[in-house]
Coordinates of C-alpha atoms (C1' of nucleotides) in Angstrom, one line a residue:
Chain A
M1 CA 117.4 120.4 118.2
A2 CA 117.1 122.6 121.0
A3 CA 120.0 121.5 123.1
P4 CA 118.4 121.8 126.3
T5 CA 121.0 124.5 128.2
R6 CA 120.9 125.9 131.6
A7 CA 119.2 128.6 130.3
D8 CA 115.4 126.5 130.9
R9 CA 116.0 127.4 134.4
G10 CA 116.1 123.9 135.3
G11 CA 116.5 122.5 131.6
S12 CA 114.9 119.5 133.2
Q13 CA 113.5 119.1 136.7
T14 CA 112.9 123.0 138.0
L15 CA 111.0 123.3 134.9
K16 CA 109.1 119.9 134.8
A17 CA 108.4 120.9 138.9
L18 CA 107.0 124.2 137.5
L19 CA 105.1 122.9 135.1
G20 CA 103.5 119.7 137.0
I21 CA 102.2 122.0 139.8
R22 CA 100.7 124.5 137.4
E23 CA 99.2 121.5 135.9
L24 CA 97.8 120.3 139.3
V25 CA 96.7 123.6 140.6
F26 CA 95.0 124.7 137.2
S27 CA 93.2 121.5 136.4
G28 CA 91.7 121.7 139.8
A29 CA 93.3 118.6 141.2
I30 CA 94.5 120.4 144.3
G31 CA 91.7 122.9 144.6
P32 CA 91.6 126.4 146.6
G33 CA 92.9 126.5 150.1
E34 CA 94.6 123.0 149.6
R35 CA 98.0 123.2 151.5
L36 CA 101.1 122.1 148.9
S37 CA 103.6 119.6 150.6
E38 CA 106.7 119.2 149.1
V39 CA 107.4 115.6 149.7
I40 CA 103.7 114.6 148.4
L41 CA 104.3 116.7 145.6
S42 CA 108.3 115.1 145.4
H43 CA 106.7 111.6 145.1
R44 CA 103.7 112.4 142.9
L45 CA 106.5 113.8 140.1
S46 CA 109.4 111.6 140.8
L47 CA 111.3 115.1 141.6
S48 CA 113.2 115.6 145.0
R49 CA 112.3 118.1 147.1
T50 CA 114.9 121.0 145.4
P51 CA 113.2 121.6 142.5
I52 CA 110.1 121.2 144.0
R53 CA 110.5 124.1 146.7
A54 CA 111.9 126.0 143.7
A55 CA 108.8 125.8 141.4
L56 CA 106.8 126.9 144.7
A57 CA 108.8 130.3 145.4
Q58 CA 108.3 131.2 141.6
L59 CA 104.2 130.1 141.8
E60 CA 104.0 131.9 144.8
Q61 CA 105.6 135.0 143.3
E62 CA 103.2 134.2 140.5
G63 CA 100.2 134.8 142.5
V64 CA 98.8 131.2 142.4
L65 CA 99.9 130.1 145.4
E66 CA 99.7 131.5 149.1
T67 CA 102.3 131.3 151.6
I68 CA 101.2 129.9 155.4
P69 CA 102.3 131.7 158.5
S70 CA 104.2 129.1 159.7
G71 CA 105.2 127.8 156.0
G72 CA 104.6 126.3 153.5
Y73 CA 102.2 127.0 150.7
T74 CA 97.9 126.4 150.0
V75 CA 96.1 127.2 146.2
R76 CA 94.8 130.9 146.2
G77 CA 91.2 130.7 145.6
F78 CA 89.8 133.6 143.4
T79 CA 87.1 135.4 143.8
Q80 CA 85.2 136.3 140.6
A81 CA 86.1 140.1 141.6
D82 CA 89.8 138.8 141.6
V83 CA 89.2 137.7 138.2
A84 CA 87.9 141.1 137.4
D85 CA 90.7 143.0 138.2
A86 CA 93.1 140.8 137.1
I87 CA 91.7 141.5 133.8
E88 CA 91.3 145.2 134.3
L89 CA 95.1 145.4 135.7
R90 CA 95.9 144.2 132.6
G91 CA 94.0 146.5 130.6
V92 CA 95.7 149.3 132.2
L93 CA 99.2 148.2 131.6
E94 CA 98.0 147.5 128.2
G95 CA 96.6 150.7 128.0
T96 CA 100.2 152.2 129.5
A97 CA 101.9 150.3 126.8
A98 CA 99.7 151.8 123.8
R99 CA 100.4 155.6 125.5
F100 CA 104.1 154.5 125.5
A101 CA 104.2 153.8 122.3
A102 CA 102.3 156.5 121.0
E103 CA 104.3 159.3 122.7
R104 CA 107.6 158.0 122.6
G105 CA 107.2 156.9 118.9
V106 CA 107.7 153.4 116.9
A107 CA 110.3 152.4 114.2
P108 CA 108.1 152.1 111.2
V109 CA 109.4 148.2 110.8
R110 CA 107.5 147.5 113.6
L111 CA 104.4 149.1 112.5
Q112 CA 104.7 147.4 109.6
A113 CA 104.6 143.8 111.2
M114 CA 101.7 145.4 113.3
H115 CA 99.9 145.9 109.9
A116 CA 101.0 142.4 108.8
L117 CA 99.4 140.9 112.0
L118 CA 96.6 143.3 111.6
A119 CA 95.7 142.1 108.0
E120 CA 96.1 138.6 108.7
I121 CA 93.6 138.6 111.3
D122 CA 91.4 140.2 109.1
T123 CA 91.2 137.6 107.3
I124 CA 90.7 135.1 109.6
V125 CA 87.9 136.9 111.0
A126 CA 86.3 137.5 107.9
E127 CA 86.1 133.7 107.3
P128 CA 82.4 133.1 105.8
Q129 CA 81.9 130.1 107.2
E130 CA 84.3 128.1 109.9
M131 CA 86.4 130.4 111.5
D132 CA 90.1 129.2 112.5
F133 CA 90.3 129.6 116.2
S134 CA 93.8 128.0 116.9
A135 CA 95.0 130.9 114.1
Y136 CA 93.3 133.3 115.6
I137 CA 94.4 132.6 119.1
D138 CA 98.1 132.8 117.7
R139 CA 98.0 136.4 116.0
N140 CA 95.8 137.2 119.2
G141 CA 98.6 136.5 121.1
E142 CA 101.4 138.2 119.0
F143 CA 99.7 141.2 118.4
H144 CA 99.2 141.8 122.5
E145 CA 103.1 140.3 122.5
L146 CA 103.8 143.2 120.0
L147 CA 102.3 145.8 121.5
H148 CA 103.6 145.1 125.0
T149 CA 107.0 145.6 123.1
L150 CA 105.9 148.6 121.1
S151 CA 105.8 150.6 124.8
G152 CA 109.8 150.5 125.0
S153 CA 109.7 150.2 128.5
D154 CA 110.9 147.3 129.4
T155 CA 109.9 147.7 133.4
L156 CA 106.2 148.1 131.8
R157 CA 106.7 144.8 129.9
R158 CA 108.1 142.7 132.4
E159 CA 104.8 143.8 134.9
L160 CA 102.5 142.9 131.7
A161 CA 104.3 139.3 131.7
R162 CA 103.8 138.7 135.0
V163 CA 99.9 139.9 135.0
M164 CA 99.3 137.4 132.2
K165 CA 101.5 134.4 134.3
L166 CA 97.5 134.3 135.7
P167 CA 95.5 132.4 132.6
F168 CA 92.5 134.1 132.8
A169 CA 94.3 137.3 132.7
L170 CA 95.4 136.3 129.3
P171 CA 94.3 137.8 126.1
N172 CA 93.0 134.6 124.6
A173 CA 91.3 133.3 127.7
F174 CA 88.3 133.4 126.8
V175 CA 88.3 132.8 123.2
T176 CA 87.5 129.4 123.3
A177 CA 84.5 130.0 125.3
Q178 CA 83.3 132.6 122.9
A179 CA 83.9 129.6 120.1
Q180 CA 81.1 128.0 121.7
M181 CA 78.8 131.1 122.1
P182 CA 76.2 132.1 119.7
E183 CA 77.8 136.3 119.0
I184 CA 81.1 135.0 118.6
R185 CA 81.9 136.5 115.3
A186 CA 80.4 140.0 116.2
S187 CA 82.8 140.3 119.5
L188 CA 85.9 139.0 117.5
V189 CA 84.9 141.6 114.6
V190 CA 84.5 144.4 117.5
A191 CA 88.0 142.9 119.2
Q192 CA 89.9 143.3 115.9
A193 CA 88.5 146.9 115.1
Q194 CA 89.9 148.0 118.4
H195 CA 92.9 146.3 117.3
R196 CA 93.1 148.5 114.7
A197 CA 92.2 151.9 116.5
I198 CA 94.4 151.1 118.6
V199 CA 97.1 151.1 116.3
D200 CA 96.0 154.0 114.4
A201 CA 96.0 155.8 117.6
I202 CA 100.0 155.1 117.9
E203 CA 100.7 156.0 114.4
L204 CA 98.8 159.1 115.2
R205 CA 100.8 159.8 118.1
E206 CA 97.3 160.2 120.1
G207 CA 98.7 158.8 123.4
G208 CA 95.2 159.8 125.5
R209 CA 93.0 157.8 122.9
A210 CA 95.8 154.7 122.8
E211 CA 95.3 154.1 126.4
A212 CA 91.3 154.4 126.5
L213 CA 91.1 152.0 123.7
A214 CA 93.8 149.2 124.8
R215 CA 91.8 149.7 128.3
E216 CA 88.4 149.1 126.8
H217 CA 89.5 146.1 124.4
A218 CA 90.1 144.5 128.0
R219 CA 86.7 145.2 129.0
L220 CA 86.0 142.9 126.4
A221 CA 87.3 139.8 128.2
R222 CA 85.6 141.6 131.3
N223 CA 82.4 141.2 129.6
N224 CA 83.1 137.8 128.4
L225 CA 83.6 136.7 132.1
D226 CA 80.4 137.8 133.6
V227 CA 78.6 135.7 130.5
V228 CA 80.9 133.0 131.1
I229 CA 80.0 133.1 134.8
E230 CA 76.6 132.3 134.3
D231 CA 77.4 129.1 132.4
R232 CA 78.7 126.4 134.6
N233 CA 79.4 124.5 130.9
L234 CA 80.9 127.1 129.7
M235 CA 83.4 127.8 133.1
T236 CA 85.3 124.8 132.4
K237 CA 86.4 125.8 128.6
V238 CA 88.1 129.1 129.9
P239 CA 91.8 128.2 131.2
G240 CA 92.2 128.4 135.0
L241 CA 88.7 129.6 135.8
A242 CA 87.9 126.6 137.7
L243 CA 89.9 128.0 140.8
I244 CA 87.5 130.5 141.0
S245 CA 85.8 129.5 144.1
T246 CA 83.0 132.1 145.9
Chain B
M1 CA 109.5 139.4 172.7
A2 CA 109.1 138.9 168.9
A3 CA 109.3 135.3 168.7
P4 CA 111.0 134.6 165.3
T5 CA 107.9 132.4 163.6
R6 CA 108.9 130.6 159.9
A7 CA 106.1 133.0 158.9
D8 CA 109.4 135.3 158.4
R9 CA 110.1 132.9 155.3
G10 CA 113.1 131.6 156.2
G11 CA 112.5 133.0 159.8
S12 CA 116.6 133.6 160.0
Q13 CA 118.9 132.7 157.0
T14 CA 116.7 133.1 153.9
L15 CA 115.8 136.6 155.3
K16 CA 119.2 137.3 156.2
A17 CA 120.4 136.4 152.6
L18 CA 117.6 138.5 151.3
L19 CA 118.5 141.6 152.9
G20 CA 122.2 140.9 152.9
I21 CA 122.2 140.6 149.3
R22 CA 119.9 143.5 148.8
E23 CA 122.6 145.5 150.8
L24 CA 125.4 144.0 148.5
V25 CA 123.5 145.0 145.4
F26 CA 122.0 148.8 146.6
S27 CA 125.0 149.8 148.0
G28 CA 126.9 149.3 145.2
A29 CA 129.5 147.1 146.9
I30 CA 128.6 144.5 143.7
G31 CA 127.8 147.1 141.0
P32 CA 126.0 146.5 137.8
G33 CA 126.4 143.3 135.4
E34 CA 128.6 141.8 137.9
R35 CA 128.1 138.1 138.5
L36 CA 126.4 136.6 141.9
S37 CA 128.2 133.9 143.0
E38 CA 126.7 131.6 145.3
V39 CA 129.4 129.7 146.9
I40 CA 131.2 133.7 147.0
L41 CA 128.1 134.8 148.9
S42 CA 127.4 131.8 151.1
H43 CA 131.1 133.1 152.3
R44 CA 130.3 136.4 152.7
L45 CA 127.1 135.9 154.5
S46 CA 128.3 133.3 156.6
L47 CA 125.1 131.3 155.3
S48 CA 124.8 128.1 153.2
R49 CA 124.1 127.9 149.6
T50 CA 120.1 126.8 150.3
P51 CA 119.1 130.1 151.6
I52 CA 121.3 132.4 149.1
R53 CA 119.7 130.5 146.4
A54 CA 116.0 131.4 147.5
A55 CA 117.2 135.0 147.9
L56 CA 118.6 135.2 144.4
A57 CA 115.4 133.6 142.9
Q58 CA 113.5 136.2 144.8
L59 CA 115.8 139.1 143.8
E60 CA 115.5 138.0 140.1
Q61 CA 111.3 138.3 140.3
E62 CA 111.8 141.4 142.3
G63 CA 113.8 142.6 139.3
V64 CA 117.3 143.4 140.9
L65 CA 119.2 140.8 139.1
E66 CA 118.9 138.7 135.8
T67 CA 119.3 135.5 134.9
I68 CA 122.4 134.2 132.9
P69 CA 121.5 132.1 130.0
S70 CA 123.9 129.7 131.1
G71 CA 123.0 129.6 134.6
G72 CA 123.7 132.0 137.8
Y73 CA 122.9 135.3 138.2
T74 CA 124.0 139.1 137.4
V75 CA 123.2 142.5 138.9
R76 CA 121.0 144.1 136.9
G77 CA 122.1 147.6 135.5
F78 CA 118.9 150.3 135.2
T79 CA 119.2 153.4 132.9
Q80 CA 117.7 156.7 133.7
A81 CA 115.0 156.1 131.6
D82 CA 114.1 152.6 133.9
V83 CA 114.1 154.4 136.4
A84 CA 111.6 157.0 135.1
D85 CA 109.9 154.1 134.0
A86 CA 110.0 152.3 137.5
I87 CA 108.3 155.7 138.7
E88 CA 105.4 156.4 135.9
L89 CA 104.6 152.7 136.5
R90 CA 103.5 153.5 140.3
G91 CA 101.9 156.5 139.2
V92 CA 99.7 154.4 136.8
L93 CA 98.8 151.8 139.5
E94 CA 98.6 154.3 142.5
G95 CA 96.1 156.3 139.9
T96 CA 94.4 152.8 139.5
A97 CA 93.9 152.6 142.9
A98 CA 92.9 156.0 143.4
R99 CA 90.2 155.2 140.6
F100 CA 89.0 152.2 142.1
A101 CA 88.4 153.6 145.5
A102 CA 86.5 156.7 144.0
E103 CA 84.5 154.2 142.2
R104 CA 84.3 151.8 144.6
G105 CA 83.7 153.7 147.4
V106 CA 85.2 153.3 150.9
A107 CA 84.1 153.0 154.6
P108 CA 83.7 155.6 156.5
V109 CA 85.9 154.7 159.1
R110 CA 89.2 154.3 156.5
L111 CA 88.3 157.6 155.1
Q112 CA 88.7 159.0 158.7
A113 CA 92.1 157.5 159.1
M114 CA 93.5 159.1 155.9
H115 CA 92.5 162.4 157.1
A116 CA 93.8 161.9 160.5
L117 CA 96.9 161.3 158.1
L118 CA 96.4 164.4 156.6
A119 CA 96.3 166.4 159.4
E120 CA 99.3 165.3 160.9
I121 CA 101.4 165.6 157.6
D122 CA 100.0 169.1 157.7
T123 CA 101.3 169.9 161.4
I124 CA 104.9 168.3 160.1
V125 CA 105.4 170.1 156.8
A126 CA 104.1 173.6 158.7
E127 CA 106.7 173.5 160.9
P128 CA 108.2 177.0 160.5
Q129 CA 111.9 175.7 160.7
E130 CA 113.2 172.7 161.0
M131 CA 110.7 169.7 159.2
D132 CA 110.8 166.4 160.8
F133 CA 111.9 164.5 157.9
S134 CA 111.8 161.1 159.4
A135 CA 108.3 161.7 160.8
Y136 CA 107.8 162.7 156.7
I137 CA 108.8 159.9 155.6
D138 CA 106.6 157.6 157.8
R139 CA 103.3 159.4 157.2
N140 CA 104.0 159.4 153.7
G141 CA 104.5 155.7 153.5
E142 CA 101.8 155.1 155.6
F143 CA 99.3 157.6 153.1
H144 CA 100.7 155.8 149.9
E145 CA 99.9 152.4 151.7
L146 CA 96.7 153.2 152.8
L147 CA 95.6 154.4 149.4
H148 CA 96.6 151.1 147.6
T149 CA 94.9 149.4 150.5
L150 CA 91.3 151.6 149.5
S151 CA 91.5 150.9 146.0
G152 CA 89.8 146.9 147.4
S153 CA 91.9 145.0 145.1
D154 CA 94.2 142.8 146.5
T155 CA 95.6 142.1 143.2
L156 CA 96.5 145.8 142.6
R157 CA 97.9 146.1 146.0
R158 CA 100.4 143.1 145.3
E159 CA 101.6 144.6 142.1
L160 CA 101.9 147.8 143.6
A161 CA 104.3 146.1 146.5
R162 CA 106.1 144.4 143.7
V163 CA 106.9 147.6 141.9
M164 CA 107.7 149.2 145.4
K165 CA 110.4 146.4 146.1
L166 CA 112.6 148.9 143.1
P167 CA 113.9 151.5 146.0
F168 CA 114.1 154.5 143.7
A169 CA 110.3 153.6 142.7
L170 CA 108.9 154.3 146.6
P171 CA 107.0 157.2 147.5
N172 CA 109.8 158.0 149.9
A173 CA 112.7 158.1 147.5
F174 CA 113.6 161.1 147.0
V175 CA 112.8 162.9 150.4
T176 CA 116.1 162.4 151.6
A177 CA 117.4 164.4 148.7
Q178 CA 114.6 166.7 148.8
A179 CA 116.1 167.7 152.5
Q180 CA 118.7 168.7 151.0
M181 CA 117.7 170.9 148.7
P182 CA 116.8 174.7 148.6
E183 CA 113.0 174.3 147.3
I184 CA 112.0 171.5 149.7
R185 CA 109.5 172.9 152.1
A186 CA 107.9 174.0 148.2
S187 CA 107.9 170.6 146.9
L188 CA 106.4 169.2 150.3
V189 CA 103.9 171.6 150.5
V190 CA 102.6 170.8 146.6
A191 CA 102.8 167.3 147.6
Q192 CA 100.3 167.5 150.5
A193 CA 98.6 169.5 148.4
Q194 CA 97.7 166.8 145.8
H195 CA 97.6 164.3 148.7
R196 CA 94.1 166.4 150.1
A197 CA 93.1 166.6 146.3
I198 CA 93.3 162.6 146.0
V199 CA 91.3 162.2 148.7
D200 CA 88.8 164.5 148.0
A201 CA 88.0 163.4 144.8
I202 CA 88.2 159.9 146.5
E203 CA 85.1 161.2 148.5
L204 CA 83.2 162.7 145.8
R205 CA 83.5 159.4 143.8
E206 CA 85.2 161.3 141.0
G207 CA 87.4 158.4 139.6
G208 CA 88.7 160.0 136.6
R209 CA 90.0 163.2 138.8
A210 CA 91.7 161.0 141.1
E211 CA 93.7 158.5 138.5
A212 CA 94.8 161.6 137.0
L213 CA 95.8 163.7 140.3
A214 CA 97.4 160.0 141.7
R215 CA 99.5 160.1 138.5
E216 CA 100.5 163.8 138.9
H217 CA 101.8 163.1 142.1
A218 CA 104.1 160.3 141.1
R219 CA 105.3 162.6 138.5
L220 CA 106.9 164.9 141.4
A221 CA 109.3 162.2 141.8
R222 CA 109.9 161.7 138.2
N223 CA 111.0 165.6 138.2
N224 CA 113.0 165.2 141.3
L225 CA 114.7 162.2 139.3
D226 CA 116.3 164.5 136.7
V227 CA 117.3 167.3 138.8
V228 CA 119.2 164.6 141.2
I229 CA 120.6 163.0 138.3
E230 CA 122.2 166.3 137.3
D231 CA 124.0 166.3 140.7
R232 CA 126.3 162.8 141.2
N233 CA 126.5 164.1 145.2
L234 CA 122.8 164.0 145.9
M235 CA 122.4 160.6 143.5
T236 CA 124.3 159.0 146.4
K237 CA 121.8 160.1 148.9
V238 CA 119.0 158.4 147.4
P239 CA 118.7 155.1 147.7
G240 CA 119.5 152.2 144.9
L241 CA 120.0 155.2 142.6
A242 CA 123.7 153.8 142.8
L243 CA 122.5 151.2 140.4
I244 CA 122.2 153.9 137.7
S245 CA 124.8 152.9 134.7
T246 CA 125.0 154.7 131.5
Chain C
dG1 C1' 83.9 117.3 181.8
dT2 C1' 87.1 121.1 180.5
dC3 C1' 91.4 122.8 180.2
dC4 C1' 96.2 123.1 179.8
dG5 C1' 100.7 120.5 179.4
dT6 C1' 103.1 117.4 177.1
dA7 C1' 104.5 114.2 173.5
dT8 C1' 104.7 113.0 169.3
dG9 C1' 104.7 113.2 164.2
dA10 C1' 104.9 115.1 160.3
dA11 C1' 106.1 119.3 157.4
dT12 C1' 109.1 122.7 156.4
dG13 C1' 113.8 125.1 156.7
dT14 C1' 119.0 124.5 156.5
dA15 C1' 123.0 122.2 155.3
dT16 C1' 126.1 119.4 152.3
dA17 C1' 127.5 116.2 149.6
dC18 C1' 127.4 115.0 144.4
dA19 C1' 126.4 115.3 139.4
dT20 C1' 126.8 117.9 135.2
dC21 C1' 127.6 122.1 132.7
dT22 C1' 130.2 126.0 130.9
dC23 C1' 134.2 128.6 130.2
dG24 C1' 138.9 129.4 130.4
dT25 C1' 143.4 128.2 129.0
dA26 C1' 147.2 125.4 127.8
dT27 C1' 148.9 122.5 124.4
dA28 C1' 149.4 120.2 119.7
dC29 C1' 148.8 120.5 115.1
dG30 C1' 147.9 122.2 110.8
Chain D
dC1 C1' 151.3 131.7 114.7
dG2 C1' 146.7 131.0 114.1
dT3 C1' 143.6 128.1 115.0
dA4 C1' 141.5 123.9 116.7
dT5 C1' 140.5 120.6 120.5
dA6 C1' 141.4 118.9 125.1
dC7 C1' 141.8 119.1 129.5
dG8 C1' 140.6 121.1 133.9
dA9 C1' 138.8 124.5 137.5
dG10 C1' 134.4 126.4 139.0
dA11 C1' 130.2 127.3 138.4
dT12 C1' 125.2 125.9 138.9
dG13 C1' 121.4 122.2 139.4
dT14 C1' 120.0 118.0 142.1
dA15 C1' 119.4 114.9 145.7
dT16 C1' 119.3 113.8 150.1
dA17 C1' 120.5 113.9 155.3
dC18 C1' 120.0 116.4 159.1
dA19 C1' 117.8 120.6 162.3
dT20 C1' 114.1 123.0 163.8
dT21 C1' 109.7 124.0 164.3
dC22 C1' 104.3 123.5 164.2
dA23 C1' 100.3 121.1 164.8
dT24 C1' 97.4 117.4 166.8
dA25 C1' 96.3 113.8 169.8
dC26 C1' 96.7 112.1 174.3
dG27 C1' 96.7 111.8 179.2
dG28 C1' 96.4 114.0 183.5
dA29 C1' 94.8 117.1 186.8
dC30 C1' 91.7 120.8 188.4

DNA sequence: GTCCGTATGAATGTATACATCTCGTATACG
DNA sequence: CGTATACGAGATGTATACATTCATACGGAC
């Protein structure tokens, strides 16, 4: 039983506030530009103002909220360009992670773990009829997380963790939408080919190639964004994309 | 009279706490690994615990502090590799900023401002006898800030602002140390040549070249780091470098 | 009718009291 | 003498009361 330790950063209240407010924002219940009142939120979430304040401050750091010069916070409005930039930024950072891994080398044990993941994703993607998207999302997330670790740079890993606080910048952001698109399989097959190429480049210590590949890999998500934007119905399927305003 | 508006994020107390704690940490008064007690800090800075808490949370986001699993914060210890990574990360992000500026184009007015800055730095660096380091630091800072803006990406600009919260990652971090080194002039002349090349590449819409140049520009700082590390006397001249532990 | 000053209300910023948990220490038992 | 347990000091987490500031609306003067 996961004994609720203080490590949860407010084992209860502050974490509740964080998750609660995030939910309110990304579900669109509050809407871009709208002001977040501490007292109203504290009533709505049945918490005191203190954990609410802590959560608001953190969400501002995450880029979800903006400070009002006179005090307080509003929901940040994202443009399509903002989302595209966030995705490309992830690509740049993951490219750097891949390059670091290639240049600095990685322990054989970890490469083995990488290959194990690749094999699992292979079988998932190769599924003839119905793909297990849930499994794909899990393994794909693990792949990227491991890649970040392989960089060997904590500073870089932190920064990547930060950028991926924005849900639409996540590697898995568009997978659920892809599940409803006709060319799904092909798209994921391409993604997996890129996964393999990235690992290959890392093993061969080809830093430049590893970086370029990881960037291109993120561009897949970038392309999907353009497709999804066209289809308002699909947009609701991508987490956090409801925040896009103009 | 700068009317203290709430926009200062705690017009007084919270800002005081932030600056105060940062000072305590970067001056080495607290030291890596040491725990930061809220009550002790509140006494030391003559503030209540509330603004202290807010400042601690922010400094943790900035990467200066680390959370203890059981609650509370300690001063983060930086290795030489951490500092090098932070500098290289800045280079990667500034490279992306330069590439964006080249690819997306910048308004002529802003390019003019860029050239004006370049001209000013030229005259400063060309000074025959004593260089005005203070002026150089100011203009150099403005150059980099403007470069970040020229990217046209707010997301990227935010991320750059974050990375540069670590003082040793700042473009100006090693200038004061350079002032005490024999090869100062040459080093800054090279830096200025790179400045010009970056702007040139942006004007010619050569994204790849702009990115590579900005990265190489950051490597100058990286190289200076190695030199400074050797000389414990110089280390104290570089802000925040006292945090380096092992 | 418009503009400016004032006043009122609500929001955030701050301080502090209280609750809860962690960790060190001392003591008792095996 | 070592270990386990219980206790206590001190830390953070939380709630709330108080101070201060900002925005809005109202009223009066020009």
